[in-house]
Amino acid sequence: MLYNMIAKLDKLFEFEQVSAHCDIPCKIYDPITIQIAVLSMLRMVELIDELKAKSNLSLEQQATLARLSGEKEKQGIKVKEETRIIWGDYFKQPQITQFPEIHELTHNIMLKTSHAKQNVDFSSTLELLVLVNRFAEIFWQSKNIATYEANSPYPPFQLVTYPKLG
Amino acid sequence: MLYNMIAKLDKLFEFEQVSAHCDIPCKIYDPITIQIAVLSMLRMVELIDELKAKSNLSLEQQATLARLSGEKEKQGIKVKEETRIIWGDYFKQPQITQFPEIHELTHNIMLKTSHAKQNVDFSSTLELLVLVNRFAEIFWQSKNIATYEANSPYPPFQLVTYPKLG
Amino acid sequence: MLYNMIAKLDKLFEFEQVSAHCDIPCKIYDPITIQIAVLSMLRMVELIDELKAKSNLSLEQQATLARLSGEKEKQGIKVKEETRIIWGDYFKQPQITQFPEIHELTHNIMLKTSHAKQNVDFSSTLELLVLVNRFAEIFWQSKNIATYEANSPYPPFQLVTYPKLG
Amino acid sequence: MLYNMIAKLDKLFEFEQVSAHCDIPCKIYDPITIQIAVLSMLRMVELIDELKAKSNLSLEQQATLARLSGEKEKQGIKVKEETRIIWGDYFKQPQITQFPEIHELTHNIMLKTSHAKQNVDFSSTLELLVLVNRFAEIFWQSKNIATYEANSPYPPFQLVTYPKLG
Amino acid sequence: MLYNMIAKLDKLFEFEQVSAHCDIPCKIYDPITIQIAVLSMLRMVELIDELKAKSNLSLEQQATLARLSGEKEKQGIKVKEETRIIWGDYFKQPQITQFPEIHELTHNIMLKTSHAKQNVDFSSTLELLVLVNRFAEIFWQSKNIATYEANSPYPPFQLVTYPKLG
Amino acid sequence: MLYNMIAKLDKLFEFEQVSAHCDIPCKIYDPITIQIAVLSMLRMVELIDELKAKSNLSLEQQATLARLSGEKEKQGIKVKEETRIIWGDYFKQPQITQFPEIHELTHNIMLKTSHAKQNVDFSSTLELLVLVNRFAEIFWQSKNIATYEANSPYPPFQLVTYPKLG
């Protein structure tokens, strides 16, 4: 079983490995792209909410609404795509054994993103950010890299889980 | 009529449904697009294998190899994308309860597709088709639609799981 | 075996075939992707029509309208693209001789799709489905595969022309 | 003024016009994008042919071949796409009556582009340019704009049909 | 001949050229694609302005607004992309020395395009066309090709800078 | 509150700000996406170099070369795109005044990326990373956020400039 696992990893990531150690993964995955996409969705919600405060939208404001809505949509697709890539390409049996919650967490991110795409709902989109931060935390833990939380250095200034580097 | 309308909108825009009955799905999902993409990967492998039989590739044949390889890559991405969409958008709690294997099956499709992208391996890509056919079978069963197997009406003429209609 | 290989390569890389027999097509074409795209357009029209019933749209509903309209647009482009691919890549002299109507039918699909993109018109979009079903019927006939009609197993539950397999 | 506005909207959003006069086209079509894409294919063939002169390709040259081949592919798809758009969106009954050859010409462009994608063949790709120039000539004639031929002001310096302006 | 071939490859694959003469450019650049994209933005503004004249938009007209707005957005992205490509790939030290304004002009095109995307403003978008025409003029001058101005042969019939050919 | 809302909308939709203070940026820009793309290019070069060590490539290895080369190409386009977005959308007069080198730096990133796309050259691609790190440093400085350097937590483990957060 272990042999099988190593053999598969072998096939997948190295086309010429002499070393038996593969603690150094070969592809570049970084959950920050997912996190930035969720922050962008939150930002779009903020801006749409500001339009909501208006009593009546001018045609230009309607066009702006269409732009904001389109951008939220696009970022939502990105959240799903980037999450699928890390889940489907990086997570293999060892990581799944270590974090048995990963399948359900990933699926919940998908459902929550659908909700965030279909609605204009800040608090629910914030819950999506929490899920995605947990996803990032698991990812970095699986690589033995500690994490910390800090507000994003740009709007919407929400808590994001970052790896401790340097 | 009004009830119907509300019910439909409900289905489309709300993902937190308590009802376990979802017999009138609102969006259009069809696993055939995944299946066609896997068939295309198999076809590309066939054609690359034919080039393999040559002792020495001319520059034009090398260009053809790059085209076939690029197409295989593109179809592989499509397999992952379309599978992610049905898994992440269509499958909700009732379907997951009914088919508890769905998370692992989906994840195996991702891993198998990576393998099929990174290698030129007909039998392994055929195993991917089997996984994808099982995915289609579950999908149609969750909608109470029976399925049957038939060879695809075009190369590579492999067994595909189709819904029984009409 | 060698003959087979040459024949296949021939089919793939040469478009000037004098033979009227093309019983071993080399590429994978399937009009189902066009048909699914038209069904999606019809579904979007249904959902937009439901919004129409409202007296006054909230800002969230306007955002939904933009999403539905954007999706209809995207599916319309897909209809044109997929139709162009089968018409321009699969149909060659033998098939054109067999079905002299194909150029005009394809062009009518283009015009009808433009209309369906530019309007919210269920009955006209249904006429597009009829054209696309005829396109599918011709395609399968050119490969000597019989067809039948059945309602799509998902909304909008309209008649779709499928190949008889198995 | 109001009449003008209505007339324009009419042109844009309705395709079933009985009038045979369409001297004020509503959308912006320009065959130059098709012509540039064919010139790009020709240029890629030139550069691939230069690699052909080498006795043995280094790995870097093989990578270059893959890039050139990929770019040729991409430009070929563009030729088909842009041609389909003008043919399917701009050409309506009046223009088809005036130029009955347009369906077959368009279809020949599709076949010829497939050939140019699948091969590295300068003279055949040059024949594609001739077809595309004829397509451009018809387009401009349908708008009563005269044309002239000149070498493209960049490689591969081949004859291109341009509209006479100013 | 051999010299020519090497010189061409040189031009294509090496960007650090000391020669100030680049009269045989190797890649195909043509600012017409940027100009067509700006004309398309102007056309979308015209059509949105026509909707503005209405007192109250029907749901179909709102959908049309979303389409026009989405197309304007898409063309704006194209303006930025195509400008970036010519600026970043074609302009090298000799051209920059000859036209020291090029960096600032390119940056102004970016800012002006953002404005044109974010607003529905004909006169400001017309200023963008002026900037883009200047960009085209510089481009052709750097290749020793004279230019002239003429109204575009399609709406919005505005002045465009074209190369003098033939 | 109302003031805040107007101020925010102002920031988003108007680019002609006279104020030199832009401490509350409205859109979400993050140079990390550029940096990840350059790291990916470096990684592709590493993997291509490993193929180089082979005396003779099998057909499968040639296909792998085409994949690696295609990915390098794609990441190179991403570097240019993401850099163009931050340079063209975020940098306005105040930032340009503060960092007069920004135009030339951005242009050098474009040229260097072209070189990295057209060649398989680790040390030159590493120089691109240095340029992109300087770009990131300027970006964060313009927002009064300090930076530090650390090795990327994944291959190719090169020095990347990160913002100091928390």
Short mmCIF file of N, CA, C and O in Angstrom, two decimals, chain F residues 98-161:
data_model
loop_
_atom_site.label_atom_id
_atom_site.label_comp_id
_atom_site.label_asym_id
_atom_site.label_seq_id
_atom_site.Cartn_x
_atom_site.Cartn_y
_atom_site.Cartn_z
N GLN F 98 6.17 59.21 -7.18
CA GLN F 98 6.96 58.64 -6.08
C GLN F 98 8.00 57.64 -6.61
O GLN F 98 9.10 57.53 -6.05
N PHE F 99 7.64 56.93 -7.66
CA PHE F 99 8.55 55.90 -8.21
C PHE F 99 8.72 56.10 -9.72
O PHE F 99 8.13 55.36 -10.52
N PRO F 100 9.55 57.07 -10.11
CA PRO F 100 9.65 57.41 -11.55
C PRO F 100 10.20 56.26 -12.39
O PRO F 100 10.07 56.28 -13.61
N GLU F 101 10.76 55.27 -11.76
CA GLU F 101 11.33 54.15 -12.52
C GLU F 101 10.26 53.16 -13.01
O GLU F 101 10.56 52.23 -13.75
N ILE F 102 9.02 53.37 -12.58
CA ILE F 102 8.01 52.30 -12.75
C ILE F 102 7.74 51.95 -14.23
O ILE F 102 7.58 50.78 -14.57
N HIS F 103 7.70 52.98 -15.11
CA HIS F 103 7.43 52.68 -16.53
C HIS F 103 8.53 51.79 -17.12
O HIS F 103 8.24 50.79 -17.78
N GLU F 104 9.78 52.17 -16.86
CA GLU F 104 10.89 51.42 -17.45
C GLU F 104 10.98 50.02 -16.83
O GLU F 104 11.25 49.04 -17.52
N LEU F 105 10.74 49.97 -15.52
CA LEU F 105 10.77 48.67 -14.85
C LEU F 105 9.71 47.73 -15.45
O LEU F 105 9.99 46.56 -15.75
N THR F 106 8.52 48.26 -15.62
CA THR F 106 7.44 47.44 -16.20
C THR F 106 7.80 46.98 -17.60
O THR F 106 7.61 45.81 -17.96
N HIS F 107 8.35 47.91 -18.40
CA HIS F 107 8.72 47.55 -19.76
C HIS F 107 9.83 46.48 -19.77
O HIS F 107 9.80 45.56 -20.60
N ASN F 108 10.77 46.61 -18.84
CA ASN F 108 11.83 45.59 -18.75
C ASN F 108 11.26 44.23 -18.37
O ASN F 108 11.75 43.20 -18.83
N ILE F 109 10.25 44.23 -17.51
CA ILE F 109 9.60 42.95 -17.17
C ILE F 109 9.00 42.31 -18.42
O ILE F 109 9.10 41.10 -18.63
N MET F 110 8.41 43.14 -19.27
CA MET F 110 7.83 42.60 -20.51
C MET F 110 8.92 41.96 -21.39
O MET F 110 8.77 40.83 -21.85
N LEU F 111 10.01 42.71 -21.60
CA LEU F 111 11.09 42.20 -22.46
C LEU F 111 11.71 40.93 -21.88
O LEU F 111 11.97 39.97 -22.59
N LYS F 112 11.95 40.97 -20.57
CA LYS F 112 12.57 39.83 -19.91
C LYS F 112 11.66 38.60 -19.96
O LYS F 112 12.13 37.46 -20.05
N THR F 113 10.37 38.84 -19.86
CA THR F 113 9.44 37.71 -19.94
C THR F 113 9.43 37.12 -21.35
O THR F 113 9.36 35.90 -21.52
N SER F 114 9.50 37.99 -22.36
CA SER F 114 9.59 37.48 -23.74
C SER F 114 10.81 36.57 -23.86
O SER F 114 10.72 35.48 -24.43
N HIS F 115 11.92 37.03 -23.32
CA HIS F 115 13.14 36.23 -23.38
C HIS F 115 12.94 34.88 -22.68
O HIS F 115 13.34 33.83 -23.19
N ALA F 116 12.31 34.92 -21.51
CA ALA F 116 12.09 33.69 -20.74
C ALA F 116 11.13 32.75 -21.46
O ALA F 116 11.22 31.53 -21.32
N LYS F 117 10.20 33.31 -22.23
CA LYS F 117 9.29 32.48 -23.00
C LYS F 117 10.01 31.84 -24.19
O LYS F 117 9.75 30.69 -24.53
N GLN F 118 10.90 32.62 -24.82
CA GLN F 118 11.52 32.16 -26.06
C GLN F 118 12.74 31.27 -25.83
O GLN F 118 13.23 30.65 -26.77
N ASN F 119 13.21 31.22 -24.60
CA ASN F 119 14.39 30.42 -24.30
C ASN F 119 14.14 29.51 -23.10
O ASN F 119 13.13 29.65 -22.42
N VAL F 120 15.07 28.60 -22.89
CA VAL F 120 15.04 27.78 -21.68
C VAL F 120 16.29 28.16 -20.91
O VAL F 120 17.36 27.60 -21.11
N ASP F 121 16.17 29.16 -20.05
CA ASP F 121 17.36 29.82 -19.50
C ASP F 121 17.10 30.17 -18.04
O ASP F 121 16.48 31.19 -17.73
N PHE F 122 17.60 29.34 -17.13
CA PHE F 122 17.31 29.53 -15.71
C PHE F 122 17.81 30.86 -15.17
O PHE F 122 17.08 31.58 -14.50
N SER F 123 19.06 31.21 -15.47
CA SER F 123 19.63 32.41 -14.83
C SER F 123 18.94 33.67 -15.35
O SER F 123 18.73 34.61 -14.59
N SER F 124 18.57 33.67 -16.61
CA SER F 124 17.86 34.84 -17.13
C SER F 124 16.45 34.93 -16.54
O SER F 124 15.95 36.02 -16.25
N THR F 125 15.81 33.79 -16.33
CA THR F 125 14.48 33.79 -15.73
C THR F 125 14.56 34.21 -14.27
O THR F 125 13.63 34.83 -13.73
N LEU F 126 15.70 33.91 -13.64
CA LEU F 126 15.92 34.35 -12.27
C LEU F 126 16.05 35.88 -12.23
O LEU F 126 15.58 36.53 -11.28
N GLU F 127 16.66 36.45 -13.25
CA GLU F 127 16.73 37.91 -13.34
C GLU F 127 15.32 38.51 -13.47
O GLU F 127 15.06 39.60 -12.96
N LEU F 128 14.45 37.80 -14.14
CA LEU F 128 13.06 38.25 -14.23
C LEU F 128 12.43 38.29 -12.85
O LEU F 128 11.70 39.22 -12.50
N LEU F 129 12.72 37.25 -12.04
CA LEU F 129 12.17 37.23 -10.68
C LEU F 129 12.66 38.44 -9.88
O LEU F 129 11.89 39.05 -9.12
N VAL F 130 13.92 38.82 -10.07
CA VAL F 130 14.46 39.99 -9.37
C VAL F 130 13.68 41.25 -9.78
O VAL F 130 13.29 42.06 -8.93
N LEU F 131 13.42 41.39 -11.06
CA LEU F 131 12.66 42.55 -11.53
C LEU F 131 11.25 42.56 -10.93
O LEU F 131 10.74 43.59 -10.50
N VAL F 132 10.64 41.40 -10.91
CA VAL F 132 9.27 41.30 -10.41
C VAL F 132 9.23 41.53 -8.90
O VAL F 132 8.28 42.14 -8.38
N ASN F 133 10.27 41.09 -8.19
CA ASN F 133 10.34 41.37 -6.75
C ASN F 133 10.48 42.88 -6.50
O ASN F 133 9.87 43.42 -5.58
N ARG F 134 11.26 43.56 -7.33
CA ARG F 134 11.38 45.01 -7.20
C ARG F 134 10.02 45.67 -7.47
O ARG F 134 9.61 46.61 -6.77
N PHE F 135 9.32 45.17 -8.45
CA PHE F 135 7.97 45.68 -8.76
C PHE F 135 7.06 45.51 -7.54
O PHE F 135 6.33 46.43 -7.16
N ALA F 136 7.13 44.36 -6.89
CA ALA F 136 6.31 44.10 -5.70
C ALA F 136 6.71 45.02 -4.56
O ALA F 136 5.86 45.57 -3.85
N GLU F 137 8.02 45.21 -4.40
CA GLU F 137 8.52 46.08 -3.32
C GLU F 137 7.98 47.51 -3.50
O GLU F 137 7.50 48.13 -2.54
N ILE F 138 8.05 48.02 -4.72
CA ILE F 138 7.53 49.37 -5.00
C ILE F 138 6.03 49.42 -4.71
O ILE F 138 5.54 50.37 -4.08
N PHE F 139 5.33 48.40 -5.15
CA PHE F 139 3.88 48.36 -4.94
C PHE F 139 3.55 48.47 -3.45
O PHE F 139 2.74 49.29 -3.03
N TRP F 140 4.20 47.64 -2.63
CA TRP F 140 3.89 47.65 -1.19
C TRP F 140 4.36 48.94 -0.52
O TRP F 140 3.68 49.47 0.37
N GLN F 141 5.51 49.46 -0.98
CA GLN F 141 5.99 50.74 -0.43
C GLN F 141 4.99 51.85 -0.72
O GLN F 141 4.76 52.72 0.13
N SER F 142 4.39 51.84 -1.89
CA SER F 142 3.43 52.89 -2.25
C SER F 142 2.21 52.84 -1.35
O SER F 142 1.44 53.80 -1.28
N LYS F 143 2.02 51.73 -0.66
CA LYS F 143 0.92 51.58 0.28
C LYS F 143 1.41 51.62 1.73
O LYS F 143 0.64 51.27 2.65
N ASN F 144 2.68 52.03 1.89
CA ASN F 144 3.28 52.11 3.23
C ASN F 144 3.28 50.78 3.97
O ASN F 144 3.09 50.72 5.18
N ILE F 145 3.47 49.71 3.25
CA ILE F 145 3.57 48.39 3.86
C ILE F 145 5.00 47.88 3.66
O ILE F 145 5.49 47.83 2.53
N ALA F 146 5.65 47.54 4.75
CA ALA F 146 7.04 47.08 4.67
C ALA F 146 7.09 45.69 4.04
O ALA F 146 6.09 44.97 4.00
N THR F 147 8.24 45.32 3.55
CA THR F 147 8.40 44.02 2.90
C THR F 147 9.58 43.27 3.48
O THR F 147 10.43 43.84 4.17
N TYR F 148 9.64 41.98 3.20
CA TYR F 148 10.80 41.17 3.58
C TYR F 148 10.99 40.12 2.50
O TYR F 148 10.10 39.89 1.70
N GLU F 149 12.16 39.51 2.51
CA GLU F 149 12.44 38.47 1.51
C GLU F 149 12.48 37.11 2.18
O GLU F 149 13.02 36.97 3.28
N ALA F 150 11.93 36.13 1.52
CA ALA F 150 12.00 34.76 2.03
C ALA F 150 11.96 33.82 0.83
O ALA F 150 11.46 34.18 -0.24
N ASN F 151 12.50 32.64 1.04
CA ASN F 151 12.39 31.64 -0.03
C ASN F 151 10.94 31.23 -0.17
O ASN F 151 10.22 31.10 0.83
N SER F 152 10.51 31.01 -1.38
CA SER F 152 9.15 30.52 -1.60
C SER F 152 9.00 29.17 -0.91
O SER F 152 9.94 28.38 -0.90
N PRO F 153 7.84 28.91 -0.30
CA PRO F 153 7.66 27.65 0.45
C PRO F 153 7.40 26.45 -0.45
O PRO F 153 6.78 25.49 -0.04
N TYR F 154 7.81 26.53 -1.68
CA TYR F 154 7.68 25.44 -2.65
C TYR F 154 8.74 25.67 -3.71
O TYR F 154 9.32 26.75 -3.80
N PRO F 155 9.00 24.64 -4.52
CA PRO F 155 10.01 24.82 -5.56
C PRO F 155 9.63 26.01 -6.43
O PRO F 155 8.44 26.27 -6.60
N PRO F 156 10.60 26.71 -6.97
CA PRO F 156 12.05 26.44 -6.93
C PRO F 156 12.74 27.05 -5.72
O PRO F 156 13.96 27.21 -5.78
N PHE F 157 12.03 27.35 -4.64
CA PHE F 157 12.62 27.84 -3.38
C PHE F 157 13.52 29.05 -3.57
O PHE F 157 14.59 29.14 -2.98
N GLN F 158 13.09 29.97 -4.42
CA GLN F 158 13.88 31.18 -4.66
C GLN F 158 13.36 32.34 -3.81
O GLN F 158 12.23 32.30 -3.32
N LEU F 159 14.18 33.36 -3.68
CA LEU F 159 13.81 34.53 -2.86
C LEU F 159 12.66 35.32 -3.49
O LEU F 159 12.70 35.70 -4.65
N VAL F 160 11.65 35.54 -2.66
CA VAL F 160 10.47 36.29 -3.09
C VAL F 160 10.24 37.43 -2.09
O VAL F 160 10.43 37.25 -0.89
N THR F 161 9.83 38.58 -2.59
CA THR F 161 9.53 39.72 -1.74
C THR F 161 8.07 39.67 -1.29
O THR F 161 7.17 39.69 -2.13
#
